mmCIF file of C-alpha atoms in Angstrom:
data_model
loop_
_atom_site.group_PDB
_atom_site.id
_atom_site.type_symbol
_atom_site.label_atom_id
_atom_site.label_comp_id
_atom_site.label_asym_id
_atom_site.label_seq_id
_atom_site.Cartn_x
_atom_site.Cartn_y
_atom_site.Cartn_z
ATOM 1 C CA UNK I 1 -14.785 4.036 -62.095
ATOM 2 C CA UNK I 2 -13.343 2.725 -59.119
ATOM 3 C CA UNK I 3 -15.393 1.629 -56.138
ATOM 4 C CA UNK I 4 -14.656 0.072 -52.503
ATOM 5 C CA UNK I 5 -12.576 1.378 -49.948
ATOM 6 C CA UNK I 6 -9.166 2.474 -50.287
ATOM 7 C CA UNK I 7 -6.652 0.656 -47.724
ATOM 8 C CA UNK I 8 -3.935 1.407 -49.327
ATOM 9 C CA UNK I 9 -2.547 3.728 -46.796
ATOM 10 C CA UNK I 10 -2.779 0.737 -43.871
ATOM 11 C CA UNK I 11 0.718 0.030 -44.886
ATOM 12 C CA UNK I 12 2.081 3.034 -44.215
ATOM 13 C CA UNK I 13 0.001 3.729 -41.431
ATOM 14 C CA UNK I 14 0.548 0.981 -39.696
ATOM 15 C CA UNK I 15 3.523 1.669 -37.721
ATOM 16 C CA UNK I 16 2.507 4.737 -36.156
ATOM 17 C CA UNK I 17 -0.460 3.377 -34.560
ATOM 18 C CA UNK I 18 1.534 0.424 -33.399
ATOM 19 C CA UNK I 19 3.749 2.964 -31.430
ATOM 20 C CA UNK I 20 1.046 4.639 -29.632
ATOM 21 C CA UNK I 21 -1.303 1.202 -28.748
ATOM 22 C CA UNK I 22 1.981 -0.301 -27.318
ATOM 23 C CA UNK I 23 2.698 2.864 -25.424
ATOM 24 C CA UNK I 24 -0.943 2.377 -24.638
ATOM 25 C CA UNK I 25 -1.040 -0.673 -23.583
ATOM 26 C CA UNK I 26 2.233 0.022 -20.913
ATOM 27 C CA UNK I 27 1.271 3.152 -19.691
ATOM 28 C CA UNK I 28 -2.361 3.758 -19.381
ATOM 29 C CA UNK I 29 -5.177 1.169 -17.838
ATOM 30 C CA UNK I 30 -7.106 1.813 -15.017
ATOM 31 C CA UNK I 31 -5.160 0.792 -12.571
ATOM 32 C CA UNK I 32 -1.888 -0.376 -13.862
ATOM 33 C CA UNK I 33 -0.842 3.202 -14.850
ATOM 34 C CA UNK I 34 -0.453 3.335 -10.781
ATOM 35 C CA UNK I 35 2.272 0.507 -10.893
ATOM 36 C CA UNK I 36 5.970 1.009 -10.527
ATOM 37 C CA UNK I 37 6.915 -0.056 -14.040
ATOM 38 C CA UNK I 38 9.807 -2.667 -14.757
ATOM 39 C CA UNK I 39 10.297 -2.857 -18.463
ATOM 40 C CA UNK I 40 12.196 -5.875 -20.788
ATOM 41 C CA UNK I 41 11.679 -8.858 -18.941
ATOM 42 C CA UNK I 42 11.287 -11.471 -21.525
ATOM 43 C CA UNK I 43 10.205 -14.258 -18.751
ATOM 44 C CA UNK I 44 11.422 -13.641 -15.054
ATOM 45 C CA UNK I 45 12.927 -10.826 -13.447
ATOM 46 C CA UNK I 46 14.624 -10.252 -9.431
ATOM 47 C CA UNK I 47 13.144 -7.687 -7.954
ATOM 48 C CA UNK I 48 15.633 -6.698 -4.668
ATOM 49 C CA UNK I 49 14.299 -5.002 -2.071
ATOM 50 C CA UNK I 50 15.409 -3.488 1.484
ATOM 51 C CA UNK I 51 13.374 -3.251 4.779
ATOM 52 C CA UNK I 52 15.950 -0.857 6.151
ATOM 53 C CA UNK I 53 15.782 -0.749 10.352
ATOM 54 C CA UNK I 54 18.458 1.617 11.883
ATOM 55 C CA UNK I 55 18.798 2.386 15.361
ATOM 56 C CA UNK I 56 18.691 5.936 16.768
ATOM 57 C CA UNK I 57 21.080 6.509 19.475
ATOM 58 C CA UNK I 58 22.165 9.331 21.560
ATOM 59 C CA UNK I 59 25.165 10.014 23.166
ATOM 60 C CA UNK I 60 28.247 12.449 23.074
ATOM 61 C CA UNK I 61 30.956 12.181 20.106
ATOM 62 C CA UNK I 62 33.179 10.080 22.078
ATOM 63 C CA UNK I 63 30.754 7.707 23.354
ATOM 64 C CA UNK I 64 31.074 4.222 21.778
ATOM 65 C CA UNK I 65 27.714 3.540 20.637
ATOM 66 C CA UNK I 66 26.417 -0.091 20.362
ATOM 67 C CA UNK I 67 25.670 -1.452 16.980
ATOM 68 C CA UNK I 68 22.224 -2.594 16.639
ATOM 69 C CA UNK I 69 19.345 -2.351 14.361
ATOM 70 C CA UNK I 70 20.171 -3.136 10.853
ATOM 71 C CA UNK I 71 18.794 -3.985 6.764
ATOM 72 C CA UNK I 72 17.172 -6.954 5.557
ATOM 73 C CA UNK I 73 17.612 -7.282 1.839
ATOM 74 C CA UNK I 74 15.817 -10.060 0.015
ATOM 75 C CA UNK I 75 14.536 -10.725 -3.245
ATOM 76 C CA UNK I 76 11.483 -11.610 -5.267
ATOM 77 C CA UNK I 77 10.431 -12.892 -8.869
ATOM 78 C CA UNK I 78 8.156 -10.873 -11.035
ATOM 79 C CA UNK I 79 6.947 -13.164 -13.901
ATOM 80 C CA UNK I 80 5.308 -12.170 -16.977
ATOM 81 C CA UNK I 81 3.471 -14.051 -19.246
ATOM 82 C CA UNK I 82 2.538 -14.515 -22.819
ATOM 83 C CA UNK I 83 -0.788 -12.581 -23.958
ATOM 84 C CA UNK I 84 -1.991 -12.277 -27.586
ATOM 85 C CA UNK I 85 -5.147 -10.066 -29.118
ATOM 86 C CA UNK I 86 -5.713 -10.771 -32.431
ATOM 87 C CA UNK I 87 -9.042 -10.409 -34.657
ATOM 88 C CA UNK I 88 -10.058 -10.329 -38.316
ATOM 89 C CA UNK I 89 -12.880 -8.999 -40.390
ATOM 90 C CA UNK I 90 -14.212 -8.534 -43.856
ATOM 91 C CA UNK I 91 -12.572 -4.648 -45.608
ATOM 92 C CA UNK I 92 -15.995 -4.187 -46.929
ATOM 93 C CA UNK I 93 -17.958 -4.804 -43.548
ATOM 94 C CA UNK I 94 -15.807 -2.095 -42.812
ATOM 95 C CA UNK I 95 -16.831 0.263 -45.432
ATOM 96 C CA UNK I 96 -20.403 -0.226 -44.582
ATOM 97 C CA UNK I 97 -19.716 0.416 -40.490
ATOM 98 C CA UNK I 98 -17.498 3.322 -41.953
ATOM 99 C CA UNK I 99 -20.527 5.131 -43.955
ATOM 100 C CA UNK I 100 -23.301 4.400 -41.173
ATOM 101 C CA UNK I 101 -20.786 6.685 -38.939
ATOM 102 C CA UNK I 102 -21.054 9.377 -41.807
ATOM 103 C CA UNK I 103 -25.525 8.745 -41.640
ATOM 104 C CA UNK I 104 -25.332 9.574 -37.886
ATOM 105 C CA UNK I 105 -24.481 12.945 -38.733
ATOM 106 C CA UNK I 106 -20.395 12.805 -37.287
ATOM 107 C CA UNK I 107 -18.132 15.002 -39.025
ATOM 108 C CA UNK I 108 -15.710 13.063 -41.080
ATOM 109 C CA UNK I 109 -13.235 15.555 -40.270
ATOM 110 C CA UNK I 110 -14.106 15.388 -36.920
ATOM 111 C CA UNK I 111 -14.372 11.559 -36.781
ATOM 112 C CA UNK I 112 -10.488 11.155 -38.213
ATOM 113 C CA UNK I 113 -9.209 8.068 -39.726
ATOM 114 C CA UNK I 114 -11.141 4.669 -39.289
ATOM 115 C CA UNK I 115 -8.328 3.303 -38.424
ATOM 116 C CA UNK I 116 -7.704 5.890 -35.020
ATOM 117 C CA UNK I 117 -10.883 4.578 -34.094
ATOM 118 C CA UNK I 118 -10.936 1.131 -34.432
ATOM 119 C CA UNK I 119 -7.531 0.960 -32.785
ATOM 120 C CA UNK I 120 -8.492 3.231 -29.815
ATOM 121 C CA UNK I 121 -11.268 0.381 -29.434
ATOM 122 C CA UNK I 122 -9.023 -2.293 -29.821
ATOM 123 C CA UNK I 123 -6.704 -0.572 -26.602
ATOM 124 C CA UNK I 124 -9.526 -0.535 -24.515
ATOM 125 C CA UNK I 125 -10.253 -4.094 -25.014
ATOM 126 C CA UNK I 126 -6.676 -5.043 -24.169
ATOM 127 C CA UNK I 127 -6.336 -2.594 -21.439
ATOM 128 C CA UNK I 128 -9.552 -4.258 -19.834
ATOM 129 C CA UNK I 129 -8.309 -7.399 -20.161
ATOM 130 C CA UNK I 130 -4.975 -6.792 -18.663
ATOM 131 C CA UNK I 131 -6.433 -5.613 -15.465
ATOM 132 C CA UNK I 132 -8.562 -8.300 -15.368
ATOM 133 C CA UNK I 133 -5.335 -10.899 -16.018
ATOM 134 C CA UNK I 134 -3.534 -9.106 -13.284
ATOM 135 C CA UNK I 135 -5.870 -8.419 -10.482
ATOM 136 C CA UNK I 136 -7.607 -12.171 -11.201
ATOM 137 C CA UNK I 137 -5.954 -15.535 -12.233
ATOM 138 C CA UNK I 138 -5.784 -14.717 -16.107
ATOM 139 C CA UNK I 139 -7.616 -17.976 -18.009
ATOM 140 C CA UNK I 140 -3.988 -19.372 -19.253
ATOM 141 C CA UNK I 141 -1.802 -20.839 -17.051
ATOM 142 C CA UNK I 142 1.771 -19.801 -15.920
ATOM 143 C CA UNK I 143 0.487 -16.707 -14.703
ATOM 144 C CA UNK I 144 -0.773 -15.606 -10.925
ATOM 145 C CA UNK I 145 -3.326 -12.798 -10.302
ATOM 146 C CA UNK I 146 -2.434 -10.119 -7.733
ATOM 147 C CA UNK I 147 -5.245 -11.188 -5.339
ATOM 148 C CA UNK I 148 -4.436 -14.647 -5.015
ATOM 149 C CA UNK I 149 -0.597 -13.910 -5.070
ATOM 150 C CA UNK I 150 -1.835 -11.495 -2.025
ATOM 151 C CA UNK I 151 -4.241 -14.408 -0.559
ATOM 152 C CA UNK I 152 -1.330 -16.614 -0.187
ATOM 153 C CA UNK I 153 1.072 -14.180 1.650
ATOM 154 C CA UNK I 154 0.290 -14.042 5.248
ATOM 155 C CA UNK I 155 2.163 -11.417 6.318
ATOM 156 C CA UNK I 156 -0.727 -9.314 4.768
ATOM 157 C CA UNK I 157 -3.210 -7.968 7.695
ATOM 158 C CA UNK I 158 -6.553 -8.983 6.729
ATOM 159 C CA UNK I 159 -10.042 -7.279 8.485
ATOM 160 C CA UNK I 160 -12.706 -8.561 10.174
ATOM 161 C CA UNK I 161 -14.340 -11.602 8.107
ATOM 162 C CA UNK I 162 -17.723 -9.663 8.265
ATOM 163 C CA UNK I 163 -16.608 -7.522 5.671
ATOM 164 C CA UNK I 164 -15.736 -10.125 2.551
ATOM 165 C CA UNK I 165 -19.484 -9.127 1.205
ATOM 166 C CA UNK I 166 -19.483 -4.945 0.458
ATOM 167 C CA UNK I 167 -22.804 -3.596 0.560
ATOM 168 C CA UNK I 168 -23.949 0.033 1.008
ATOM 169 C CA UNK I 169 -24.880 -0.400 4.464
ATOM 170 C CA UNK I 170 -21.282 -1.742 5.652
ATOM 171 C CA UNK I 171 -18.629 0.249 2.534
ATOM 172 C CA UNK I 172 -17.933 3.011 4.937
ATOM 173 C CA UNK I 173 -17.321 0.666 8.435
ATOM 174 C CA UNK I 174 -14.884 -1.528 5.937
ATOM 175 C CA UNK I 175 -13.140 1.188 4.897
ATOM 176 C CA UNK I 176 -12.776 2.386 8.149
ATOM 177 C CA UNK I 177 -11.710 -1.189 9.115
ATOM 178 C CA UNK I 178 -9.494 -1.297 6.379
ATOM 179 C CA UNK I 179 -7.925 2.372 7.495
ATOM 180 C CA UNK I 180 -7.555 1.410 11.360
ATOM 181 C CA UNK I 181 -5.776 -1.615 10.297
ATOM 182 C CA UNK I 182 -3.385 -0.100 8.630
ATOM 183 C CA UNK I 183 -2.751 2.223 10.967
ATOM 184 C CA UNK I 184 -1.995 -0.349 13.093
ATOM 185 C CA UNK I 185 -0.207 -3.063 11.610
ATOM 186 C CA UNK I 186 1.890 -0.836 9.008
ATOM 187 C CA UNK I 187 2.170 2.477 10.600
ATOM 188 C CA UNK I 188 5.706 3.411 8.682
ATOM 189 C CA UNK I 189 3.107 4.094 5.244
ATOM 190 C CA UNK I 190 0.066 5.351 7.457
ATOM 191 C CA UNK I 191 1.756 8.858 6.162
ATOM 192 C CA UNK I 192 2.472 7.754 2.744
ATOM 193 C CA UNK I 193 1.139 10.373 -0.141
ATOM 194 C CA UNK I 194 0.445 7.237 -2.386
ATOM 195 C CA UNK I 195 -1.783 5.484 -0.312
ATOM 196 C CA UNK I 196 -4.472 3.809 -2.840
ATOM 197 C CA UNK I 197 -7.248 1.573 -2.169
ATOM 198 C CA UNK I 198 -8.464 -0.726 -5.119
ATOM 199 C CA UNK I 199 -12.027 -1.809 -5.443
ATOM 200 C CA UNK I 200 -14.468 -2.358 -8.110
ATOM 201 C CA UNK I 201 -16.625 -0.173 -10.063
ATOM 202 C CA UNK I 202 -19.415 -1.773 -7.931
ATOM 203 C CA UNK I 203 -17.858 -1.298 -3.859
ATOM 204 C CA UNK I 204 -17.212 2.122 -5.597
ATOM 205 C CA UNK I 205 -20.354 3.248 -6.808
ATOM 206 C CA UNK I 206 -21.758 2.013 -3.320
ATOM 207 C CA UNK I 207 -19.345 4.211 -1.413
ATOM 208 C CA UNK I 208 -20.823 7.007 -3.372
ATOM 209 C CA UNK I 209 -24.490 5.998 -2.549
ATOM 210 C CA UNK I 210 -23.424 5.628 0.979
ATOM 211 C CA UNK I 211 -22.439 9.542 0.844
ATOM 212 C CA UNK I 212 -25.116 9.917 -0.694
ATOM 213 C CA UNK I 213 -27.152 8.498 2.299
ATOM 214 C CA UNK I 214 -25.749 10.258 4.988
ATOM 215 C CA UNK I 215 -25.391 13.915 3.465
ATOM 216 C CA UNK I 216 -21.881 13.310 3.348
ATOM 217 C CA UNK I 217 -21.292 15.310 0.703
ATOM 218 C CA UNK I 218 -18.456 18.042 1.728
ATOM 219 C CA UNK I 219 -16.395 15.049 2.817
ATOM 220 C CA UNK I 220 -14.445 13.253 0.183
ATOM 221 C CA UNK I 221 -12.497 15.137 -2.623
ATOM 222 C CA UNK I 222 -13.011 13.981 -6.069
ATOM 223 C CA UNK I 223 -9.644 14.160 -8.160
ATOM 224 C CA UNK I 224 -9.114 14.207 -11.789
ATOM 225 C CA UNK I 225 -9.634 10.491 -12.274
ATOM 226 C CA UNK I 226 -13.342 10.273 -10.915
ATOM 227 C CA UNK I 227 -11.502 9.193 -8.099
ATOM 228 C CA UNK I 228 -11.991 9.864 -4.375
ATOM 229 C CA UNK I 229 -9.605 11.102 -2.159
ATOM 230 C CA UNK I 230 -10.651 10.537 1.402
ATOM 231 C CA UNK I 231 -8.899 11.814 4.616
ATOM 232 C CA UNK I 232 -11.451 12.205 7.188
ATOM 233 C CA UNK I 233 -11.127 8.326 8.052
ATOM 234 C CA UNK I 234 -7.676 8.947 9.196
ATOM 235 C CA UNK I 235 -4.411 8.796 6.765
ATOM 236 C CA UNK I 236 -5.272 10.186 3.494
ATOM 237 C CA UNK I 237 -6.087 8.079 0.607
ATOM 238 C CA UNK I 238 -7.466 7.511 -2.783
ATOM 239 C CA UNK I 239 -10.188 4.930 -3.175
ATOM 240 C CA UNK I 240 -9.629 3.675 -6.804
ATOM 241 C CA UNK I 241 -12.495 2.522 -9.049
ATOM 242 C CA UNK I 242 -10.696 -1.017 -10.643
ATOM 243 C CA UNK I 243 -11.978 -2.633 -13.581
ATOM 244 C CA UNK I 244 -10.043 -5.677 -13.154
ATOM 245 C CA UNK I 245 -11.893 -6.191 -9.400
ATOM 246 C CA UNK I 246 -15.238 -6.569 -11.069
ATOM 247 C CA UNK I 247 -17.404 -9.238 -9.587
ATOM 248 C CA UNK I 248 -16.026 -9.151 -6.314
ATOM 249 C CA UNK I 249 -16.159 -7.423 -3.158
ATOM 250 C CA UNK I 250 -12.067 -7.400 -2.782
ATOM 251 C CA UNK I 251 -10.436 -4.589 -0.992
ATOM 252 C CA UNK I 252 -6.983 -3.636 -1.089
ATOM 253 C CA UNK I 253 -5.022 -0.965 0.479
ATOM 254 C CA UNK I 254 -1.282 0.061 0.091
ATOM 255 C CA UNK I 255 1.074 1.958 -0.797
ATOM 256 C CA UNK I 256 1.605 2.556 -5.338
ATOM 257 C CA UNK I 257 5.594 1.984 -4.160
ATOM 258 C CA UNK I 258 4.191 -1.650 -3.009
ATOM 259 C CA UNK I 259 3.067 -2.890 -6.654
ATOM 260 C CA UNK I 260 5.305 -3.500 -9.733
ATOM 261 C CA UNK I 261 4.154 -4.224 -13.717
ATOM 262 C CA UNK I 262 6.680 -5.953 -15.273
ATOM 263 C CA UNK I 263 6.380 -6.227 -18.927
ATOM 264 C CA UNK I 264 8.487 -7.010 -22.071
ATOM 265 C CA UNK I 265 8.504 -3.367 -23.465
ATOM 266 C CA UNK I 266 11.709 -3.144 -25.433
ATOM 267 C CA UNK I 267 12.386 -6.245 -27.309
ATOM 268 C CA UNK I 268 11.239 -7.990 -30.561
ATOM 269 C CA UNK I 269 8.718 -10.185 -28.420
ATOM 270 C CA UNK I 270 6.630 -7.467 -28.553
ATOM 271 C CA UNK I 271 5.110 -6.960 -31.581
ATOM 272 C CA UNK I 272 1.421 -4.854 -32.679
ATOM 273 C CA UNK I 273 0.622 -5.130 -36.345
ATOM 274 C CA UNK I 274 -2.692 -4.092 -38.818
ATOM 275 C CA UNK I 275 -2.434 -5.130 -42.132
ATOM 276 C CA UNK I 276 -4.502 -5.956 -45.189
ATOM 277 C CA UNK I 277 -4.435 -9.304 -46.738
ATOM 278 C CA UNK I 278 -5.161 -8.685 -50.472
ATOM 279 C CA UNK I 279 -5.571 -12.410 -51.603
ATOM 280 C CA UNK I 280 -8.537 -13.313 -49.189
ATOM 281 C CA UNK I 281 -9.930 -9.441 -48.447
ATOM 282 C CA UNK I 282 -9.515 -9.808 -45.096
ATOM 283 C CA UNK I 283 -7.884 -7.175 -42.597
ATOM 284 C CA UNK I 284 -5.791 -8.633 -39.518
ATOM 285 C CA UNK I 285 -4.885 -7.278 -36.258
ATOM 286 C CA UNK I 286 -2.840 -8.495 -33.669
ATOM 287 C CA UNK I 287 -0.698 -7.854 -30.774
ATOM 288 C CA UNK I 288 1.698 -10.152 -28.647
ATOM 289 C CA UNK I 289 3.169 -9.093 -25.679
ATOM 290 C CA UNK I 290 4.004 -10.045 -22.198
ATOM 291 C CA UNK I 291 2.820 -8.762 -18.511
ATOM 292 C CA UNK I 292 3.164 -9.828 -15.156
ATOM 293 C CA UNK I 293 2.757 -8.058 -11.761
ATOM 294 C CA UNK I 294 3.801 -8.859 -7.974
ATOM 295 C CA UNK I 295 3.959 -6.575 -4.637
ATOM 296 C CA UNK I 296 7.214 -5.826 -2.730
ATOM 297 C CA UNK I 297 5.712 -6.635 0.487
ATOM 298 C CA UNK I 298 3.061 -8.008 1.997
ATOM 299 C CA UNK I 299 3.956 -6.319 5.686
ATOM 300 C CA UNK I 300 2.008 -2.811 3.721
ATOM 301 C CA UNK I 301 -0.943 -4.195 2.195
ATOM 302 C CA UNK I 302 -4.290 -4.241 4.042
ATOM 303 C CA UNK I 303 -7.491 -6.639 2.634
ATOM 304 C CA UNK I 304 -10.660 -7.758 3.372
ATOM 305 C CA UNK I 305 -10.083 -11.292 2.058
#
């Protein structure tokens, strides 16, 4: 009688999954899903962009009116780099993990295929690490993270140095800090419907202990993403819970039409494969891709750093 686990089906089912982790990996994440996507770029791409000034003038139809005003129209790189997640284990490890799920008492049918789950995992762990590669300087070189690429722009309007360290006492002043500055220095997105603000789980959950404090309650709205929506510090806005801002105290407020994800997303340099390796009983998984991410201007972000 035969024993061991069938993988038999991997083959076949292989391709399928790859379709929906790579669709995974583009559109979902915790913060990148908010980006302004530009796919193929297999190394660096332009990005064009317009700060568009006209000048209103009045007169009758056959006054001449003087030209002034005008559109400034320069251009940026977006850069993506290489990122690989690959890992290997033993096919009867897996049988063992497979039947302790069965011992807990989870429906098999309810559980689906192993390999569902393990791949689900596997997108989270990439998904985390991509927002921490974007928002940080990623451990390989050749690639910037968005809050130094920020840091070194200073056109940005940055707060009042006695908010770089978040604490519950001081998350509600900063944000207000962070709101009044941006109602000053970039007033033409103070109305903007995608006005987000990205902090950490951390500057997040002390926001909420803050409201918590002061009976606040009634005030913020809490959307579909666990998110708040605030509006009773001025514009509206969404304070965003980031995973890729863990371990700091970084703020950052803009508009989503301000940040772009580039990624190579339709060509053979992308590539997600789980297969079984008969001659050494060993199932693989990897997945190479490329990512990258850059702001349109600096004039529309707000920071505390």
């Amino acid at each position: 009688m035969a024993t061991g686990f069938n993988v038999a089906s991997l083959i076949d089912y292989r391709d399928e999954q790859a379709i929906d982790l790579k669709a995974k990996m583009i559109w979902a994440g915790d913060s990148l899903k908010y980006f302004q996507k530009v796919p193929g770029i297999t190394n660096v791409a332009t990005i064009t962009y317009f700060d568009v000034n006209p000048s209103i003038q009045y007169g009758t139809f056959c006054t001449s009116m003087a030209a002034s005003g005008g559109t400034s129209i320069a251009q940026k790189d977006l850069t993506v780099c290489d990122m690989k997640a690959e890992d290997k284990w033993c096919e009867n490890d897996l049988q063992k993990k497979y039947f302790t799920y069965k011992l807990k008492g989870v429906s098999g049918d309810n559980l689906g295929p192993w390999e569902k789950q393990f791949l689900d995992q596997v997108t989270l762990k990439i998904l985390q690490a991509n927002e921490t590669a974007v928002w940080q300087n990623p451990s390989h070189s050749g690639c910037t993270g968005l809050v130094s690429q920020i840091a070194a722009d200073s056109a940005r309007t940055q707060i009042a140095s006695g908010f770089t360290t978040i604490t519950a006492a001081n998350v509600i002043s900063a944000m207000t800090a962070m709101i009044t500055a941006l109602v000053t220095s970039a007033p033409n997105i103070s109305q903007d419907d995608e006005l987000y603000m990205f902090v950490s789980p951390a500057v997040h959950a002390m926001y909420k202990q803050a409201i918590f404090a002061n009976n606040n309650f009634g005030l913020p709205i809490i959307d579909s993403n666990g998110d708040f929506v605030v509006d009773f510090l001025g514009p509206r806005f969404t304070i965003h819970s980031t995973y890729g801002l863990i371990g700091t105290s970084y703020m950052v407020l803009t508009t989503l039409k301000n940040l772009f994800h580039g990624f190579d997303g339709v060509s053979d340099d992308e590539k997600v494969s789980l297969f079984y390796e008969q001659k050494d009983d060993i199932i693989y998984y990897r997945a190479k891709y490329r990512l990258g991410v850059t702001f349109w201007l600096a004039d529309y972000i707000i920071t505390n750093f």
